[in-house]
Amino acid sequence: MRPAPAMRWTPVAFVCAVGTLAGPVGAQEGVPPVAEVEVQGRPLARPVGVAGFGDVPLARTPLQATVVTSAQLADLGVDSVAGLSALDASVGDAYNAPGYWGSFRVRGFLLDPRANYRRDGMPINAETALLFNNVERVELLKGTSGIQAGVSAPGGLVNLVVKRPRMTAQRTLTAGWSENGTASLALDWNQPLDEATQSAVRFNLLSERLRPEVRDAQGHRHQIALAGQTRLTAVDWLEAELEVSRQVQPSVPGFSLLGGRLPSAQDVDPRVSLNNQRWSQPVVFDGQVASLRWTHELGESWRSVAQLMGQHLRTDDQAAFPLGCSNENNYASYCSDGHVDLYDFRSLGERRTTTAAAWTLEGEAVWAGLRHQLSTGVLWSDYRARLGPQGYEWAGVGSVDGSIQVDPAPTPSYANVDRTERSTEVHLRDVVSLTANTQLWLGVRHTWLDRASVNTDGSEAVAYRQAVTTPWVAVSYALAPQWVAYASWGQGVETSVVPNQPAYANAGQPLAALKSRQTELGLKFDGTTGGWSLGVFDIHQPKTADAGTCAGAGTCQRVVDGEAHHLGLEGTGEVRWGAWSLQGSAMWLRARRQGSATASLNGLVPENVAERALRAQLGYQWASGWAVQALVSHEGSRMVLPDNSLRLPSWTTLGLATRYTLRTSGHDLTLRAGVDNAADRRAWKESPYQYEHTYLYPLAPRTFRISVQMGL
């Protein structure tokens, strides 16, 4: 993280999946892949592993989610977590800086990179470059996730399902190019080893030169991933995988207000990076992940799954970072004349490790004449951040056109925060078939937390323990074979501890668990030529604030102060008629602050949250193997400042994509081409507000991309 300075309703619906073809769905978490399954289109027909209900298709589950396969990601040109905002209207950027790790809001709530991301269902840290070359599909579970994660922000969960071996030989080589010279080469090699034991290995390799449209942001990234599987006995299945990745690229800082004035996006060159000093260094993300999964069949309907995963991240976070205007005594925006203070920020050798172990028992039983689908288990996780001191020194005054050079000031003189977080979670889930058409869904998770933090200079140490329980209940009813209606209620939880600083009368004390709660109603249709899903959600999230003058020792108190209330309507859908297809998603959101002791805060809209959004895609598929798509993205206006005194205009972009598939000399060949932001629309894409400072990120300029995928 960058340090703080010293200091008109338009229907919005439809998304993101691609064309009329979908790639193969990978093995469900914890289930040996005994057969190949390919689902053509039909996103609602896929299960959502991270939801925790086994192989139940999304169309039958009482929740809202989006599942996007690797083939769809390739058609959309999405190759890392930074592109997730293109996949669903409920997802919005939130300080999603090029060259840095991705930050997102779902249903208007900011996802916590340490709590809202999963890899094959296991917790990971997203404060790094998460690449998609070895990802089979991305699952986005929307809404409060208390029964899937012990502690998490209420927006939802992102789960990356990695590519696993198959018992069919496959060798695919993909070469890609995009403006302004980005070039990539990727290999996906799958090799069966022994049919009797179902042993196989899969190797994925990526090498990419990064030359984005933004100037002074050149870099490179590489990834190696290996996965293996074998059947140890008739009832035991073992899977393992390892990934090593590295991304080296300068981060691109945001623009800002000019003396409190919102500049026109037409007057700003989106290709300019303010991190363009001679001494600027790239951000380096090194990551290693390894996991082991053992599945033991206990009978026809029961099995246990044991998993172990470790993630080790090392980061060099450094930039010429623009912030504020000392000439005008203003640290919330840049200078009114276009100048800006530049800071030499360096935080080298940051280390973050996550270790997790889980055991799950799941199966079916009949009690009192009712069929139950049961799951119970335990998850233990340990997260540690060891960051060391950081440099954050004023280096001089630059300009928003990037024309001024200043001298470096590389002194690591500020403390950072080291963290240790451990949790043990136990869960129980039960799907009860009350009648042939009615199901009752029950879930509860109990979490024990043990957390501590301390500044790297030894000051402001805080430690606390807490236990929380998060229930969830839903009922679904099949109105007809293709129709399902549902209602659900559940809780999520976040925790907060008061800073251990003299100004606080309750310094170092943990606050009561901040329990968010969600009520959701939904209706789903899944037919042979398409389907759709509609949901209404109502989420309440407790907020904290400081009470008192905070002018001296003991004059401030951190308290729970009202809540964020997000009421929304979201829908996803797809329909096919002949060679045509239409897919998309939409969201309407009313987000407000309410119940605060400070009356002026009540009724305010959170900054950087679009209240209307649309992703739509129209495709046509020729029998010859050629497909074309037109993609529309729309974002409604959003507030820039917490006091709602400034608003960003809405924007709409058009993208075009085509794909041609043929078989030549016995090999499959897929050609893809696309242009993003085809009309070269100039607008502010988002306006994150952090450290009491406003940032502005422009839409990326028109960008062409092509790729060739060949089966070897």
mmCIF file of C-alpha atoms in Angstrom, residues 78-345:
data_model
loop_
_atom_site.group_PDB
_atom_site.id
_atom_site.type_symbol
_atom_site.label_atom_id
_atom_site.label_comp_id
_atom_site.label_asym_id
_atom_site.label_seq_id
_atom_site.Cartn_x
_atom_site.Cartn_y
_atom_site.Cartn_z
ATOM 1 C CA VAL A 78 -8.411 -10.408 -19.749
ATOM 2 C CA ASP A 79 -5.132 -11.881 -18.550
ATOM 3 C CA SER A 80 -4.871 -10.820 -14.909
ATOM 4 C CA VAL A 81 -6.977 -9.854 -11.926
ATOM 5 C CA ALA A 82 -6.803 -6.205 -13.029
ATOM 6 C CA GLY A 83 -9.340 -7.011 -15.779
ATOM 7 C CA LEU A 84 -12.083 -8.316 -13.491
ATOM 8 C CA SER A 85 -14.096 -5.103 -13.738
ATOM 9 C CA ALA A 86 -14.815 -6.028 -17.388
ATOM 10 C CA LEU A 87 -16.526 -9.273 -16.374
ATOM 11 C CA ASP A 88 -19.602 -8.187 -14.439
ATOM 12 C CA ALA A 89 -21.621 -4.993 -13.939
ATOM 13 C CA SER A 90 -21.518 -5.494 -10.170
ATOM 14 C CA VAL A 91 -17.723 -5.108 -10.173
ATOM 15 C CA GLY A 92 -16.167 -1.638 -10.157
ATOM 16 C CA ASP A 93 -12.595 -0.399 -10.081
ATOM 17 C CA ALA A 94 -11.273 0.956 -6.799
ATOM 18 C CA TYR A 95 -7.740 2.313 -7.192
ATOM 19 C CA ASN A 96 -7.039 -0.185 -9.954
ATOM 20 C CA ALA A 97 -3.689 1.252 -10.998
ATOM 21 C CA PRO A 98 -1.809 -0.189 -14.002
ATOM 22 C CA GLY A 99 1.357 -1.940 -12.865
ATOM 23 C CA TYR A 100 0.008 -2.436 -9.338
ATOM 24 C CA TRP A 101 -2.265 -4.987 -7.725
ATOM 25 C CA GLY A 102 -5.958 -4.780 -8.585
ATOM 26 C CA SER A 103 -8.506 -3.236 -6.218
ATOM 27 C CA PHE A 104 -12.256 -3.653 -6.717
ATOM 28 C CA ARG A 105 -15.674 -2.970 -5.340
ATOM 29 C CA VAL A 106 -18.479 -5.500 -5.632
ATOM 30 C CA ARG A 107 -22.034 -4.298 -4.967
ATOM 31 C CA GLY A 108 -20.369 -1.040 -3.926
ATOM 32 C CA PHE A 109 -18.163 -2.547 -1.188
ATOM 33 C CA LEU A 110 -14.382 -2.572 -1.371
ATOM 34 C CA LEU A 111 -12.925 -6.075 -1.359
ATOM 35 C CA ASP A 112 -10.192 -6.768 1.178
ATOM 36 C CA PRO A 113 -7.153 -8.203 -0.660
ATOM 37 C CA ARG A 114 -6.262 -10.210 2.461
ATOM 38 C CA ALA A 115 -9.730 -11.697 3.022
ATOM 39 C CA ASN A 116 -11.877 -11.743 -0.144
ATOM 40 C CA TYR A 117 -9.750 -13.802 -2.523
ATOM 41 C CA ARG A 118 -9.485 -17.569 -2.873
ATOM 42 C CA ARG A 119 -7.457 -20.024 -4.944
ATOM 43 C CA ASP A 120 -9.195 -23.349 -5.396
ATOM 44 C CA GLY A 121 -11.283 -22.332 -2.389
ATOM 45 C CA MET A 122 -8.280 -21.659 -0.133
ATOM 46 C CA PRO A 123 -7.476 -18.141 1.175
ATOM 47 C CA ILE A 124 -4.750 -16.168 -0.591
ATOM 48 C CA ASN A 125 -3.374 -12.647 -0.434
ATOM 49 C CA ALA A 126 -4.181 -10.518 -3.506
ATOM 50 C CA GLU A 127 -1.609 -7.803 -2.718
ATOM 51 C CA THR A 128 0.403 -8.945 -5.725
ATOM 52 C CA ALA A 129 0.167 -9.570 -9.481
ATOM 53 C CA LEU A 130 -2.275 -12.482 -9.889
ATOM 54 C CA LEU A 131 -1.881 -13.831 -13.428
ATOM 55 C CA PHE A 132 -4.434 -15.925 -15.350
ATOM 56 C CA ASN A 133 -2.270 -18.079 -17.628
ATOM 57 C CA ASN A 134 -2.848 -21.166 -15.481
ATOM 58 C CA VAL A 135 -6.427 -20.289 -14.456
ATOM 59 C CA GLU A 136 -9.199 -22.581 -15.733
ATOM 60 C CA ARG A 137 -12.003 -20.270 -14.643
ATOM 61 C CA VAL A 138 -12.762 -17.300 -12.410
ATOM 62 C CA GLU A 139 -15.659 -17.490 -9.968
ATOM 63 C CA LEU A 140 -17.186 -14.322 -8.559
ATOM 64 C CA LEU A 141 -19.572 -14.961 -5.683
ATOM 65 C CA LYS A 142 -21.557 -11.786 -5.043
ATOM 66 C CA GLY A 143 -22.794 -10.647 -1.649
ATOM 67 C CA THR A 144 -22.116 -11.330 2.011
ATOM 68 C CA SER A 145 -19.985 -14.464 2.309
ATOM 69 C CA GLY A 146 -20.007 -15.335 6.009
ATOM 70 C CA ILE A 147 -20.453 -19.075 5.463
ATOM 71 C CA GLN A 148 -17.630 -19.251 2.888
ATOM 72 C CA ALA A 149 -15.130 -16.980 4.677
ATOM 73 C CA GLY A 150 -14.849 -16.311 8.380
ATOM 74 C CA VAL A 151 -13.840 -12.672 8.009
ATOM 75 C CA SER A 152 -14.403 -10.758 4.770
ATOM 76 C CA ALA A 153 -15.861 -7.537 3.363
ATOM 77 C CA PRO A 154 -19.525 -7.956 2.347
ATOM 78 C CA GLY A 155 -19.151 -7.439 -1.422
ATOM 79 C CA GLY A 156 -18.294 -11.024 -2.352
ATOM 80 C CA LEU A 157 -15.488 -13.493 -3.015
ATOM 81 C CA VAL A 158 -13.168 -13.950 -6.003
ATOM 82 C CA ASN A 159 -12.002 -17.534 -6.540
ATOM 83 C CA LEU A 160 -9.327 -18.544 -9.050
ATOM 84 C CA VAL A 161 -9.642 -22.184 -10.127
ATOM 85 C CA VAL A 162 -6.323 -23.379 -11.529
ATOM 86 C CA LYS A 163 -5.877 -25.673 -14.529
ATOM 87 C CA ARG A 164 -5.604 -29.313 -13.565
ATOM 88 C CA PRO A 165 -4.362 -32.271 -15.631
ATOM 89 C CA ARG A 166 -6.698 -34.267 -17.874
ATOM 90 C CA MET A 167 -6.463 -37.737 -19.312
ATOM 91 C CA THR A 168 -6.316 -36.403 -22.874
ATOM 92 C CA ALA A 169 -3.024 -35.209 -24.331
ATOM 93 C CA GLN A 170 -3.042 -31.512 -25.150
ATOM 94 C CA ARG A 171 -0.332 -29.115 -26.254
ATOM 95 C CA THR A 172 -1.279 -25.513 -27.023
ATOM 96 C CA LEU A 173 0.979 -22.623 -27.935
ATOM 97 C CA THR A 174 -0.414 -19.070 -27.880
ATOM 98 C CA ALA A 175 1.299 -15.937 -29.143
ATOM 99 C CA GLY A 176 -0.213 -12.494 -28.590
ATOM 100 C CA TRP A 177 0.483 -8.871 -29.411
ATOM 101 C CA SER A 178 -1.165 -5.594 -28.438
ATOM 102 C CA GLU A 179 -0.361 -1.933 -28.727
ATOM 103 C CA ASN A 180 2.103 -0.404 -28.069
ATOM 104 C CA GLY A 181 4.287 -3.483 -28.513
ATOM 105 C CA THR A 182 3.244 -5.817 -25.702
ATOM 106 C CA ALA A 183 4.086 -9.355 -26.829
ATOM 107 C CA SER A 184 3.454 -12.669 -25.083
ATOM 108 C CA LEU A 185 4.113 -16.359 -25.576
ATOM 109 C CA ALA A 186 2.261 -19.003 -23.562
ATOM 110 C CA LEU A 187 2.446 -22.787 -23.504
ATOM 111 C CA ASP A 188 -0.165 -25.170 -22.060
ATOM 112 C CA TRP A 189 1.132 -28.756 -22.102
ATOM 113 C CA ASN A 190 -0.996 -31.599 -20.706
ATOM 114 C CA GLN A 191 0.382 -35.141 -20.665
ATOM 115 C CA PRO A 192 -1.293 -38.329 -19.360
ATOM 116 C CA LEU A 193 1.224 -40.652 -17.716
ATOM 117 C CA ASP A 194 -0.641 -43.789 -16.678
ATOM 118 C CA GLU A 195 -4.230 -44.741 -17.552
ATOM 119 C CA ALA A 196 -4.570 -47.261 -14.752
ATOM 120 C CA THR A 197 -3.818 -44.745 -12.001
ATOM 121 C CA GLN A 198 -5.218 -41.735 -13.923
ATOM 122 C CA SER A 199 -1.826 -40.073 -13.510
ATOM 123 C CA ALA A 200 -1.128 -36.944 -15.541
ATOM 124 C CA VAL A 201 0.806 -33.688 -15.434
ATOM 125 C CA ARG A 202 0.066 -30.237 -16.830
ATOM 126 C CA PHE A 203 2.625 -27.528 -17.475
ATOM 127 C CA ASN A 204 1.852 -23.861 -18.134
ATOM 128 C CA LEU A 205 4.446 -21.299 -19.140
ATOM 129 C CA LEU A 206 4.089 -17.564 -19.802
ATOM 130 C CA SER A 207 6.634 -15.003 -20.917
ATOM 131 C CA GLU A 208 5.474 -11.491 -21.703
ATOM 132 C CA ARG A 209 7.039 -8.176 -22.631
ATOM 133 C CA LEU A 210 4.895 -5.308 -21.349
ATOM 134 C CA ARG A 211 4.702 -2.224 -23.562
ATOM 135 C CA PRO A 212 1.361 -0.596 -22.649
ATOM 136 C CA GLU A 213 -0.142 2.505 -24.211
ATOM 137 C CA VAL A 214 0.875 4.433 -21.098
ATOM 138 C CA ARG A 215 4.369 5.775 -21.594
ATOM 139 C CA ASP A 216 7.187 5.069 -19.146
ATOM 140 C CA ALA A 217 5.439 1.890 -17.925
ATOM 141 C CA GLN A 218 7.413 -0.778 -19.782
ATOM 142 C CA GLY A 219 8.083 -4.042 -18.018
ATOM 143 C CA HIS A 220 7.889 -7.808 -18.219
ATOM 144 C CA ARG A 221 6.328 -10.766 -16.461
ATOM 145 C CA HIS A 222 6.839 -14.514 -16.394
ATOM 146 C CA GLN A 223 5.000 -17.469 -14.916
ATOM 147 C CA ILE A 224 5.704 -21.177 -14.588
ATOM 148 C CA ALA A 225 3.050 -23.555 -13.251
ATOM 149 C CA LEU A 226 3.053 -27.337 -12.862
ATOM 150 C CA ALA A 227 0.131 -29.523 -11.751
ATOM 151 C CA GLY A 228 -0.028 -33.275 -11.251
ATOM 152 C CA GLN A 229 -2.526 -35.922 -10.234
ATOM 153 C CA THR A 230 -2.619 -39.613 -9.472
ATOM 154 C CA ARG A 231 -4.969 -42.199 -7.987
ATOM 155 C CA LEU A 232 -3.165 -43.769 -5.048
ATOM 156 C CA THR A 233 -5.791 -46.428 -4.446
ATOM 157 C CA ALA A 234 -9.311 -47.144 -5.654
ATOM 158 C CA VAL A 235 -10.601 -44.602 -3.111
ATOM 159 C CA ASP A 236 -7.702 -42.126 -2.794
ATOM 160 C CA TRP A 237 -6.922 -39.305 -5.183
ATOM 161 C CA LEU A 238 -3.892 -37.009 -4.866
ATOM 162 C CA GLU A 239 -3.420 -33.668 -6.630
ATOM 163 C CA ALA A 240 -0.539 -31.208 -6.359
ATOM 164 C CA GLU A 241 0.419 -27.971 -8.067
ATOM 165 C CA LEU A 242 3.133 -25.346 -7.966
ATOM 166 C CA GLU A 243 3.314 -21.845 -9.436
ATOM 167 C CA VAL A 244 6.149 -19.323 -9.633
ATOM 168 C CA SER A 245 5.577 -15.847 -11.067
ATOM 169 C CA ARG A 246 7.356 -12.529 -11.413
ATOM 170 C CA GLN A 247 6.147 -9.150 -12.691
ATOM 171 C CA VAL A 248 8.404 -6.145 -13.073
ATOM 172 C CA GLN A 249 6.671 -2.940 -14.164
ATOM 173 C CA PRO A 250 6.437 0.678 -12.978
ATOM 174 C CA SER A 251 3.093 1.488 -11.405
ATOM 175 C CA VAL A 252 1.024 4.307 -12.917
ATOM 176 C CA PRO A 253 -0.155 6.911 -10.378
ATOM 177 C CA GLY A 254 -3.524 8.567 -10.778
ATOM 178 C CA PHE A 255 -4.257 12.139 -11.773
ATOM 179 C CA SER A 256 -6.175 14.326 -9.355
ATOM 180 C CA LEU A 257 -8.263 17.443 -8.901
ATOM 181 C CA LEU A 258 -6.542 20.718 -9.684
ATOM 182 C CA GLY A 259 -6.979 22.930 -6.651
ATOM 183 C CA GLY A 260 -10.335 21.310 -5.962
ATOM 184 C CA ARG A 261 -11.487 21.630 -9.575
ATOM 185 C CA LEU A 262 -12.367 18.562 -11.653
ATOM 186 C CA PRO A 263 -10.301 18.760 -14.848
ATOM 187 C CA SER A 264 -11.833 17.678 -18.119
ATOM 188 C CA ALA A 265 -10.705 14.229 -19.223
ATOM 189 C CA GLN A 266 -10.528 15.657 -22.749
ATOM 190 C CA ASP A 267 -7.597 17.811 -21.610
ATOM 191 C CA VAL A 268 -5.545 14.971 -20.134
ATOM 192 C CA ASP A 269 -3.392 12.581 -22.127
ATOM 193 C CA PRO A 270 -4.147 9.063 -20.765
ATOM 194 C CA ARG A 271 -0.734 7.940 -22.024
ATOM 195 C CA VAL A 272 1.133 10.142 -19.532
ATOM 196 C CA SER A 273 2.535 8.571 -16.389
ATOM 197 C CA LEU A 274 3.550 10.836 -13.528
ATOM 198 C CA ASN A 275 5.947 8.132 -12.363
ATOM 199 C CA ASN A 276 8.439 9.097 -15.064
ATOM 200 C CA GLN A 277 11.423 10.425 -13.154
ATOM 201 C CA ARG A 278 14.897 9.333 -14.215
ATOM 202 C CA TRP A 279 15.282 7.580 -10.871
ATOM 203 C CA SER A 280 11.869 5.849 -10.946
ATOM 204 C CA GLN A 281 12.076 2.107 -10.384
ATOM 205 C CA PRO A 282 9.528 -0.605 -11.251
ATOM 206 C CA VAL A 283 7.334 -2.397 -8.760
ATOM 207 C CA VAL A 284 8.529 -5.992 -8.482
ATOM 208 C CA PHE A 285 6.069 -8.746 -7.577
ATOM 209 C CA ASP A 286 7.549 -12.182 -6.898
ATOM 210 C CA GLY A 287 5.147 -14.963 -5.970
ATOM 211 C CA GLN A 288 5.272 -18.662 -5.218
ATOM 212 C CA VAL A 289 2.236 -20.830 -4.472
ATOM 213 C CA ALA A 290 2.054 -24.551 -3.807
ATOM 214 C CA SER A 291 -0.864 -26.755 -2.834
ATOM 215 C CA LEU A 292 -1.669 -30.387 -2.136
ATOM 216 C CA ARG A 293 -5.142 -31.960 -2.145
ATOM 217 C CA TRP A 294 -6.082 -35.461 -1.032
ATOM 218 C CA THR A 295 -9.577 -36.818 -1.744
ATOM 219 C CA HIS A 296 -10.712 -39.983 0.015
ATOM 220 C CA GLU A 297 -13.931 -41.690 -1.098
ATOM 221 C CA LEU A 298 -15.885 -43.068 1.841
ATOM 222 C CA GLY A 299 -18.659 -44.678 -0.174
ATOM 223 C CA GLU A 300 -21.045 -43.903 -2.962
ATOM 224 C CA SER A 301 -22.139 -40.561 -1.492
ATOM 225 C CA TRP A 302 -19.475 -39.494 1.042
ATOM 226 C CA ARG A 303 -15.916 -38.252 0.736
ATOM 227 C CA SER A 304 -13.358 -36.282 2.676
ATOM 228 C CA VAL A 305 -11.048 -33.693 1.183
ATOM 229 C CA ALA A 306 -7.850 -32.492 2.851
ATOM 230 C CA GLN A 307 -5.971 -29.492 1.434
ATOM 231 C CA LEU A 308 -2.727 -27.735 2.249
ATOM 232 C CA MET A 309 -1.588 -24.505 0.585
ATOM 233 C CA GLY A 310 1.248 -22.046 1.017
ATOM 234 C CA GLN A 311 1.771 -18.657 -0.659
ATOM 235 C CA HIS A 312 4.929 -16.589 -0.391
ATOM 236 C CA LEU A 313 5.066 -13.068 -1.822
ATOM 237 C CA ARG A 314 7.995 -10.703 -2.055
ATOM 238 C CA THR A 315 7.456 -7.124 -3.247
ATOM 239 C CA ASP A 316 9.614 -4.118 -4.013
ATOM 240 C CA ASP A 317 7.098 -1.261 -3.988
ATOM 241 C CA GLN A 318 8.628 1.957 -5.283
ATOM 242 C CA ALA A 319 7.573 4.986 -7.273
ATOM 243 C CA ALA A 320 7.884 8.699 -7.834
ATOM 244 C CA PHE A 321 4.547 9.275 -6.151
ATOM 245 C CA PRO A 322 2.515 12.469 -6.806
ATOM 246 C CA LEU A 323 0.438 13.766 -3.921
ATOM 247 C CA GLY A 324 -0.831 17.170 -2.890
ATOM 248 C CA CYS A 325 0.346 20.723 -3.387
ATOM 249 C CA SER A 326 2.511 22.227 -0.656
ATOM 250 C CA ASN A 327 2.671 25.561 -2.529
ATOM 251 C CA GLU A 328 -1.065 25.991 -1.878
ATOM 252 C CA ASN A 329 -1.058 24.157 1.480
ATOM 253 C CA ASN A 330 -3.394 21.591 -0.079
ATOM 254 C CA TYR A 331 -2.801 17.866 0.328
ATOM 255 C CA ALA A 332 -6.140 16.643 -1.032
ATOM 256 C CA SER A 333 -5.499 17.453 -4.714
ATOM 257 C CA TYR A 334 -2.850 18.751 -7.096
ATOM 258 C CA CYS A 335 -2.077 22.430 -7.566
ATOM 259 C CA SER A 336 -4.574 24.619 -9.402
ATOM 260 C CA ASP A 337 -1.884 25.487 -11.976
ATOM 261 C CA GLY A 338 -1.077 21.823 -12.762
ATOM 262 C CA HIS A 339 1.944 21.371 -10.524
ATOM 263 C CA VAL A 340 2.176 18.589 -7.956
ATOM 264 C CA ASP A 341 4.432 17.488 -5.121
ATOM 265 C CA LEU A 342 6.465 14.366 -5.898
ATOM 266 C CA TYR A 343 7.595 11.966 -3.189
ATOM 267 C CA ASP A 344 10.306 9.356 -3.420
ATOM 268 C CA PHE A 345 8.529 6.262 -2.111
#
